[in-house]
Short mmCIF file of C-alpha atoms and ligand atoms in Angstrom, two decimals:
data_model
loop_
_atom_site.label_atom_id
_atom_site.label_comp_id
_atom_site.label_asym_id
_atom_site.label_seq_id
_atom_site.Cartn_x
_atom_site.Cartn_y
_atom_site.Cartn_z
CA MET L 204 99.47 107.79 116.65
CA LEU L 205 97.20 104.98 115.62
CA ASP L 206 95.88 101.79 117.28
CA LEU L 207 95.39 99.32 114.44
CA LYS L 208 94.75 96.51 116.95
CA ALA L 209 91.62 98.31 118.19
CA GLN L 210 90.23 98.30 114.64
CA TYR L 211 91.33 94.70 114.11
CA ARG L 212 89.30 93.52 117.11
CA VAL L 213 86.13 94.96 115.56
CA ILE L 214 86.53 93.76 111.95
CA LYS L 215 88.55 90.55 112.41
CA ASP L 216 85.78 88.07 111.53
CA GLU L 217 84.64 89.98 108.43
CA VAL L 218 88.18 90.30 107.10
CA LEU L 219 89.18 86.72 107.79
CA ALA L 220 86.04 85.40 106.06
CA ARG L 221 86.90 87.34 102.88
CA MET L 222 90.53 86.25 103.06
CA MET L 223 89.46 82.61 103.39
CA ASP L 224 87.48 82.96 100.13
CA VAL L 225 90.77 83.81 98.42
CA VAL L 226 92.56 80.94 100.13
CA GLU L 227 89.87 78.46 99.08
CA ARG L 228 89.88 79.71 95.46
CA GLN L 229 93.72 79.82 95.28
CA GLN L 230 93.64 82.69 92.75
CA PHE L 231 96.07 85.06 94.42
CA ILE L 232 96.75 87.36 91.44
CA MET L 233 94.03 89.31 89.59
CA GLY L 234 91.22 87.32 91.17
CA PRO L 235 87.59 88.51 91.20
CA GLU L 236 88.24 90.60 94.33
CA ILE L 237 90.30 93.01 92.22
CA VAL L 238 87.46 93.84 89.83
CA GLU L 239 85.03 94.10 92.76
CA LEU L 240 87.29 96.51 94.66
CA GLU L 241 88.01 98.57 91.54
CA GLY L 242 84.27 98.94 90.97
CA GLN L 243 83.54 99.92 94.56
CA VAL L 244 86.31 102.51 94.90
CA ALA L 245 85.42 103.96 91.48
CA ALA L 246 81.76 104.26 92.57
CA LEU L 247 82.73 105.90 95.86
CA SER L 248 84.91 108.36 93.94
CA HIS L 249 82.32 109.10 91.21
CA ALA L 250 84.80 107.76 88.63
CA ARG L 251 84.16 105.62 85.54
CA HIS L 252 87.22 103.45 86.15
CA GLY L 253 89.31 102.09 89.01
CA ILE L 254 92.67 100.46 88.33
CA ALA L 255 94.18 98.69 91.33
CA CYS L 256 97.96 98.52 91.67
CA ALA L 257 100.70 97.61 94.12
CA SER L 258 101.00 100.86 96.12
CA GLY L 259 100.04 104.51 96.32
CA THR L 260 103.47 105.27 94.89
CA ASP L 261 102.77 103.16 91.79
CA ALA L 262 99.32 104.76 91.55
CA LEU L 263 101.25 108.02 90.92
CA LEU L 264 103.96 106.45 88.77
CA LEU L 265 101.60 104.70 86.32
CA PRO L 266 99.70 107.82 85.11
CA LEU L 267 102.95 109.82 85.10
CA ARG L 268 104.48 107.09 82.87
CA ALA L 269 101.41 107.45 80.64
CA LEU L 270 102.41 111.11 80.01
CA ASP L 271 105.51 109.86 78.09
CA LEU L 272 107.66 112.58 79.64
CA ARG L 273 110.87 113.58 77.85
CA PRO L 274 113.97 114.93 79.63
CA GLY L 275 113.26 118.50 80.74
CA ASP L 276 109.49 118.07 80.86
CA GLU L 277 108.12 119.73 83.98
CA VAL L 278 105.42 118.66 86.43
CA ILE L 279 104.27 121.24 88.96
CA THR L 280 103.65 120.02 92.50
CA THR L 281 103.80 120.85 96.19
CA ALA L 282 106.89 120.36 98.34
CA PHE L 283 104.77 119.88 101.46
CA THR L 284 103.83 116.22 101.00
CA PHE L 285 105.07 112.68 101.39
CA PHE L 286 108.14 111.96 99.30
CA ALA L 287 106.35 109.67 96.82
CA THR L 288 104.53 112.60 95.18
CA ALA L 289 107.73 114.06 93.75
CA GLY L 290 109.70 110.78 93.65
CA ALA L 291 107.18 109.44 91.14
CA ILE L 292 107.58 112.51 88.91
CA HIS L 293 111.34 111.95 88.88
CA ASN L 294 111.03 108.20 88.27
CA ALA L 295 108.66 108.82 85.34
CA GLY L 296 111.41 110.93 83.73
CA GLY L 297 110.04 114.37 84.59
CA THR L 298 111.38 117.36 86.50
CA PRO L 299 109.41 118.32 89.61
CA VAL L 300 108.69 122.05 89.87
CA PHE L 301 107.78 122.97 93.42
CA VAL L 302 105.36 125.78 94.20
CA ASP L 303 104.13 127.14 97.50
CA ILE L 304 101.00 126.22 99.46
CA ASP L 305 98.01 128.00 100.92
CA ALA L 306 98.79 128.98 104.54
CA ALA L 307 95.36 127.93 105.85
CA THR L 308 94.87 124.49 104.26
CA PHE L 309 98.49 123.47 103.47
CA ASN L 310 97.31 122.52 99.96
CA ILE L 311 98.92 123.71 96.72
CA ASP L 312 98.10 127.32 95.82
CA PRO L 313 96.45 127.53 92.36
CA ALA L 314 97.78 131.07 91.75
CA ARG L 315 101.35 129.77 92.23
CA VAL L 316 100.63 126.87 89.89
CA GLU L 317 99.43 129.21 87.17
CA SER L 318 102.51 131.43 87.39
CA ALA L 319 104.87 128.41 87.27
CA ILE L 320 103.56 127.14 83.92
CA THR L 321 106.10 127.16 81.08
CA ALA L 322 106.27 125.72 77.57
CA ARG L 323 107.70 122.54 79.15
CA THR L 324 104.91 121.99 81.70
CA ARG L 325 103.13 118.67 81.09
CA GLY L 326 101.16 118.24 84.28
CA ILE L 327 100.20 119.18 87.82
CA VAL L 328 100.23 116.84 90.82
CA ALA L 329 98.01 118.22 93.57
CA VAL L 330 97.83 116.55 96.99
CA ASP L 331 94.75 116.39 99.23
CA LEU L 332 96.87 116.91 102.31
CA TYR L 333 95.85 115.52 105.72
CA GLY L 334 92.44 114.51 104.25
CA GLN L 335 90.96 117.64 102.73
CA MET L 336 90.73 118.16 99.01
CA ALA L 337 92.87 120.63 97.12
CA PRO L 338 90.83 123.25 95.16
CA MET L 339 90.43 120.76 92.32
CA GLU L 340 87.93 122.78 90.27
CA GLN L 341 90.39 125.71 90.13
CA LEU L 342 93.30 123.42 89.27
CA ALA L 343 91.21 121.61 86.63
CA ALA L 344 90.44 124.95 84.98
CA ILE L 345 94.17 125.76 84.82
CA ALA L 346 95.02 122.28 83.49
CA SER L 347 92.36 122.49 80.83
CA LYS L 348 93.37 126.02 79.77
CA HIS L 349 96.96 124.85 79.21
CA SER L 350 96.10 121.34 77.93
CA ILE L 351 98.10 119.59 80.64
CA ALA L 352 97.29 116.65 82.92
CA LEU L 353 96.00 117.02 86.47
CA ILE L 354 96.85 114.22 88.89
CA GLU L 355 95.12 114.30 92.27
CA ASP L 356 97.22 112.50 94.89
CA ALA L 357 94.33 111.48 97.14
CA ALA L 358 96.39 108.98 99.19
CA GLN L 359 95.23 110.74 102.37
CA ALA L 360 91.71 111.59 101.24
CA ILE L 361 89.65 108.54 100.22
CA GLY L 362 85.98 109.46 100.62
CA ALA L 363 86.68 113.18 101.14
CA ARG L 364 84.44 115.54 99.20
CA ARG L 365 84.12 119.15 98.15
CA LYS L 366 81.10 121.24 97.22
CA VAL L 367 81.55 122.75 93.76
CA GLY L 368 78.71 124.76 92.23
CA GLY L 369 76.26 123.30 94.74
CA ALA L 370 77.17 119.63 94.10
CA TRP L 371 79.41 117.27 96.08
CA ARG L 372 82.48 116.17 94.11
CA MET L 373 84.61 113.34 95.44
CA ALA L 374 88.36 112.95 95.90
CA GLY L 375 89.48 111.14 92.75
CA GLU L 376 86.67 112.53 90.58
CA MET L 377 87.85 115.80 89.06
CA GLY L 378 91.41 115.24 87.86
CA THR L 379 92.69 113.44 84.78
CA VAL L 380 93.37 110.75 87.39
CA GLY L 381 93.01 110.38 91.14
CA THR L 382 95.44 108.19 93.07
CA PHE L 383 94.88 106.30 96.33
CA SER L 384 97.09 104.41 98.78
CA PHE L 385 96.02 101.47 100.94
CA PHE L 386 99.15 101.61 103.13
CA PRO L 387 98.07 100.19 106.52
CA THR L 388 98.02 103.57 108.28
CA LYS L 389 95.87 105.30 105.65
CA ASN L 390 92.14 105.82 106.36
CA LEU L 391 91.38 102.69 104.31
CA GLY L 392 94.42 100.52 104.98
CA GLY L 393 95.20 97.01 103.76
CA TRP L 394 97.22 94.40 105.62
CA GLY L 395 100.18 95.28 103.41
CA ASP L 396 100.83 97.60 100.47
CA GLY L 397 98.24 98.59 97.87
CA GLY L 398 97.06 101.42 95.66
CA LEU L 399 94.47 102.40 93.06
CA VAL L 400 94.02 104.92 90.24
CA THR L 401 90.66 106.41 89.24
CA THR L 402 89.87 108.09 85.95
CA GLN L 403 86.91 109.13 83.79
CA ASP L 404 88.92 108.53 80.59
CA ASP L 405 88.28 105.14 78.89
CA ALA L 406 91.43 105.15 76.74
CA LEU L 407 93.64 106.18 79.66
CA ALA L 408 92.11 103.44 81.84
CA ASP L 409 93.04 100.83 79.20
CA ARG L 410 96.57 102.19 79.00
CA LEU L 411 96.97 102.11 82.81
CA ARG L 412 95.69 98.51 82.92
CA ARG L 413 98.36 97.59 80.36
CA LEU L 414 101.15 99.52 82.07
CA ARG L 415 100.57 97.67 85.37
CA LEU L 416 100.94 94.30 83.54
CA HIS L 417 104.27 94.83 81.77
CA GLY L 418 102.60 96.82 79.01
CA GLY L 419 100.60 93.93 77.57
CA ALA L 420 96.82 93.67 77.46
CA LYS L 421 97.17 90.14 76.06
CA GLN L 422 99.55 87.72 77.77
CA TYR L 423 102.99 87.55 76.03
CA HIS L 424 102.11 90.47 73.71
CA HIS L 425 103.77 93.71 74.80
CA ASP L 426 102.70 96.95 73.15
CA GLU L 427 105.05 98.95 75.34
CA VAL L 428 107.30 98.41 78.35
CA GLY L 429 105.29 98.61 81.55
CA ILE L 430 105.90 97.46 85.11
CA ASN L 431 104.63 94.72 87.40
CA SER L 432 102.28 96.56 89.72
CA ARG L 433 99.30 94.44 90.66
CA LEU L 434 97.29 94.46 93.85
CA ASP L 435 97.15 91.04 95.59
CA SER L 436 93.74 89.37 95.75
CA MET L 437 94.41 88.97 99.48
CA GLN L 438 94.78 92.74 99.96
CA ALA L 439 91.65 93.37 97.90
CA ALA L 440 89.76 90.95 100.19
CA VAL L 441 90.89 92.90 103.28
CA LEU L 442 89.90 96.22 101.69
CA LEU L 443 86.49 94.92 100.55
CA ALA L 444 85.73 93.87 104.13
CA LYS L 445 86.80 97.26 105.46
CA LEU L 446 85.20 99.51 102.85
CA PRO L 447 81.63 99.41 104.30
CA HIS L 448 83.09 100.85 107.54
CA LEU L 449 84.89 103.77 105.90
CA ALA L 450 82.11 106.38 106.08
CA GLY L 451 81.55 105.64 109.79
CA TRP L 452 85.26 105.81 110.48
CA SER L 453 85.52 109.17 108.70
CA ALA L 454 82.61 110.51 110.78
CA GLY L 455 84.40 109.26 113.91
CA ARG L 456 87.55 111.12 112.90
CA ARG L 457 85.56 114.32 112.22
CA ALA L 458 83.90 114.10 115.66
CA ARG L 459 87.29 113.73 117.34
CA ALA L 460 88.70 116.62 115.31
CA ALA L 461 85.79 118.84 116.39
CA ARG L 462 86.41 117.87 120.01
CA TYR L 463 90.12 118.81 119.78
CA THR L 464 89.27 122.10 118.08
CA ALA L 465 86.71 123.04 120.74
CA ALA L 466 89.25 122.25 123.47
CA PHE L 467 91.94 124.41 121.86
CA GLU L 468 89.68 127.44 121.45
CA GLY L 469 91.13 130.30 123.43
CA LEU L 470 94.46 128.50 123.87
CA GLY L 471 96.49 131.21 122.15
CA PRO L 472 99.60 129.42 120.89
CA VAL L 473 97.64 126.48 119.42
CA ARG L 474 96.13 127.10 116.00
CA ALA L 475 93.64 124.38 115.07
CA PRO L 476 93.49 123.06 111.49
CA VAL L 477 91.41 125.10 109.06
CA SER L 478 88.94 123.37 106.75
CA ASP L 479 88.15 125.13 103.50
CA PRO L 480 84.39 125.81 103.90
CA ALA L 481 83.77 123.95 100.61
CA ASN L 482 85.41 120.78 101.97
CA GLU L 483 84.26 117.83 104.01
CA HIS L 484 87.54 116.80 105.66
CA ILE L 485 88.26 113.17 106.56
CA PHE L 486 91.08 114.04 109.00
CA HIS L 487 93.70 111.55 107.95
CA GLN L 488 95.73 113.80 110.22
CA TYR L 489 94.72 116.40 112.79
CA THR L 490 97.52 118.91 112.46
CA ILE L 491 97.93 121.97 114.64
CA ARG L 492 100.31 124.89 114.23
CA VAL L 493 102.16 125.92 117.36
CA ASP L 494 105.01 128.00 118.73
CA ARG L 495 107.86 126.07 120.40
CA ARG L 496 106.74 122.99 118.47
CA ASP L 497 109.76 120.79 119.24
CA GLU L 498 109.54 121.55 122.96
CA LEU L 499 105.85 120.67 122.94
CA ARG L 500 106.62 117.41 121.18
CA ALA L 501 109.22 116.49 123.83
CA HIS L 502 106.71 117.41 126.56
CA LEU L 503 104.14 115.04 125.01
CA GLN L 504 106.72 112.31 124.52
CA ALA L 505 107.65 112.49 128.22
CA ARG L 506 103.98 111.74 128.98
CA ASN L 507 103.91 108.82 126.55
CA ILE L 508 101.78 110.73 124.05
CA ALA L 509 102.60 110.21 120.39
CA SER L 510 102.78 113.09 117.93
CA MET L 511 104.36 113.40 114.49
CA ILE L 512 105.76 116.08 112.22
CA TYR L 513 104.37 115.73 108.70
CA TYR L 514 106.67 116.93 107.14
CA PRO L 515 109.89 118.10 108.82
CA ILE L 516 111.86 118.68 105.60
CA ALA L 517 109.92 119.85 102.55
CA LEU L 518 110.83 118.16 99.28
CA HIS L 519 112.48 121.19 97.63
CA LEU L 520 115.13 121.01 100.38
CA GLN L 521 115.83 117.26 100.10
CA GLU L 522 119.36 116.21 99.19
CA CYS L 523 118.17 114.16 96.20
CA PHE L 524 116.64 117.29 94.64
CA ALA L 525 119.63 119.58 95.33
CA HIS L 526 120.37 119.60 91.57
CA LEU L 527 117.08 121.45 91.04
CA GLY L 528 118.66 124.46 92.78
CA TYR L 529 116.07 125.43 95.41
CA GLN L 530 117.40 127.34 98.40
CA LEU L 531 115.92 127.90 101.84
CA GLY L 532 113.54 130.83 101.40
CA ALA L 533 112.24 129.67 98.01
CA LEU L 534 108.87 128.54 99.43
CA PRO L 535 108.24 130.66 102.55
CA VAL L 536 104.72 129.38 103.37
CA THR L 537 105.88 125.76 103.10
CA GLU L 538 108.97 126.47 105.21
CA ARG L 539 106.92 128.14 107.96
CA ALA L 540 104.60 125.11 108.01
CA MET L 541 107.62 122.78 108.34
CA ALA L 542 108.61 124.59 111.53
CA GLU L 543 105.15 124.84 113.11
CA VAL L 544 103.08 121.73 112.32
CA LEU L 545 102.38 118.93 114.75
CA SER L 546 99.97 116.06 114.09
CA LEU L 547 98.12 114.62 117.09
CA PRO L 548 96.67 111.12 117.54
CA ILE L 549 93.37 110.83 115.67
CA TYR L 550 91.54 107.64 114.71
CA PRO L 551 87.97 106.37 115.11
CA GLU L 552 88.76 104.19 118.15
CA LEU L 553 90.52 106.99 120.10
CA THR L 554 88.59 107.25 123.37
CA GLU L 555 87.52 110.48 125.08
CA GLY L 556 89.80 109.60 127.98
CA GLN L 557 92.81 109.19 125.68
CA GLN L 558 91.96 112.41 123.88
CA ASP L 559 91.59 114.28 127.19
CA GLU L 560 95.11 113.22 128.15
CA VAL L 561 96.45 114.78 124.94
CA ILE L 562 94.44 117.98 125.47
CA GLN L 563 95.46 118.21 129.13
CA ALA L 564 99.15 117.78 128.35
CA ILE L 565 99.01 120.55 125.71
CA ARG L 566 97.15 122.91 128.07
CA GLU L 567 99.70 122.20 130.78
CA PHE L 568 102.59 122.99 128.40
CA TYR L 569 101.23 126.43 127.47
CA GLY L 570 100.31 127.18 131.08
C1 LIG V 145 101.08 107.45 101.58
C2 LIG V 145 101.22 108.45 100.50
C3 LIG V 145 101.72 108.11 99.23
C4 LIG V 145 102.34 106.78 98.91
O1 LIG V 145 101.58 105.66 99.14
P1 LIG V 145 102.28 104.24 99.38
O2 LIG V 145 101.10 103.32 99.34
O3 LIG V 145 102.96 104.28 100.70
O4 LIG V 145 103.22 103.98 98.26
C5 LIG V 145 101.75 109.08 98.25
N1 LIG V 145 101.35 110.33 98.51
C6 LIG V 145 100.88 110.70 99.70
C7 LIG V 145 100.44 112.11 99.92
C8 LIG V 145 100.82 109.79 100.76
O5 LIG V 145 100.38 110.18 101.96
#
């Protein structure tokens, strides 16, 4: 799906130089690279604050912890996402409430969010799935109307943007918080785990900084019980070396997406991904909808072509959430997507020749 070695060959010297700075300084925890990275990701995301942490999962958990959820408090989210989105709600003490998605973009449907709000609703977690932003301005209006938090899980969408009222708004800009992951396969990946939270709210930023350091702003003074969730200086060094390349990499992904889409035009059973016209997509994934999906996947596999199903089992149907009582049929748009989606190899170093092999194999399958 991804050739990280191809990227490594290009950026090796820049990354190793920044890593050696950390080695020479021997400040492996909360070194100056952390503040530098926080500033750069906040600036990219049009946010006042960036708070680095240990993973994209913790980037969700920390602001959810800051909501001080009580048993029975509800957080509305999508079931068509990576597990961490809902796992973090549960681990922060809340109850995930799953609502259906928009059939075109796979992102959470604001109308469904609005009708799921109850007296116990404390927040919304929207996901910018596959690299295009959820309709954040619509979700922000709902959150503000009901005085609840809006968390934008932008793990797949760093640098993605959306035109709202004639102005570009960034992933991580419009929610109460935005959350990012630097897992190695994400568009900006570290050489290990990492995450970051953005926010415009000064008081919330302070609280998140405390929560990631065992709840104490001052060493050995604990205002509340937090967790240990720091980003390594070494990971920050890797990310700082990679960050100047991100815009070019995103453009490379968009070009490859456009090439796939042009090739699939007129190929009836293959429905190319749909970008909301307001969005500039960064194509973390290029995900088609097809008939006979599992057969196509086997056909590709037999030709040594990788493909992945994100996500084969939506979260409302996971065993660990059986106690929430969702049955098959509860979220029909999500369930149809589960059965039809297939993500194809897409990354900036994917060559035309490699891409042609994928296209050819799909054409061959549908005759
Ligand atoms: C990757 C991802 C996460 C979790 O990030 P980690 O860094 O792996 O903990 C959360 N949400 C979404 C949508 C993701 O894709």
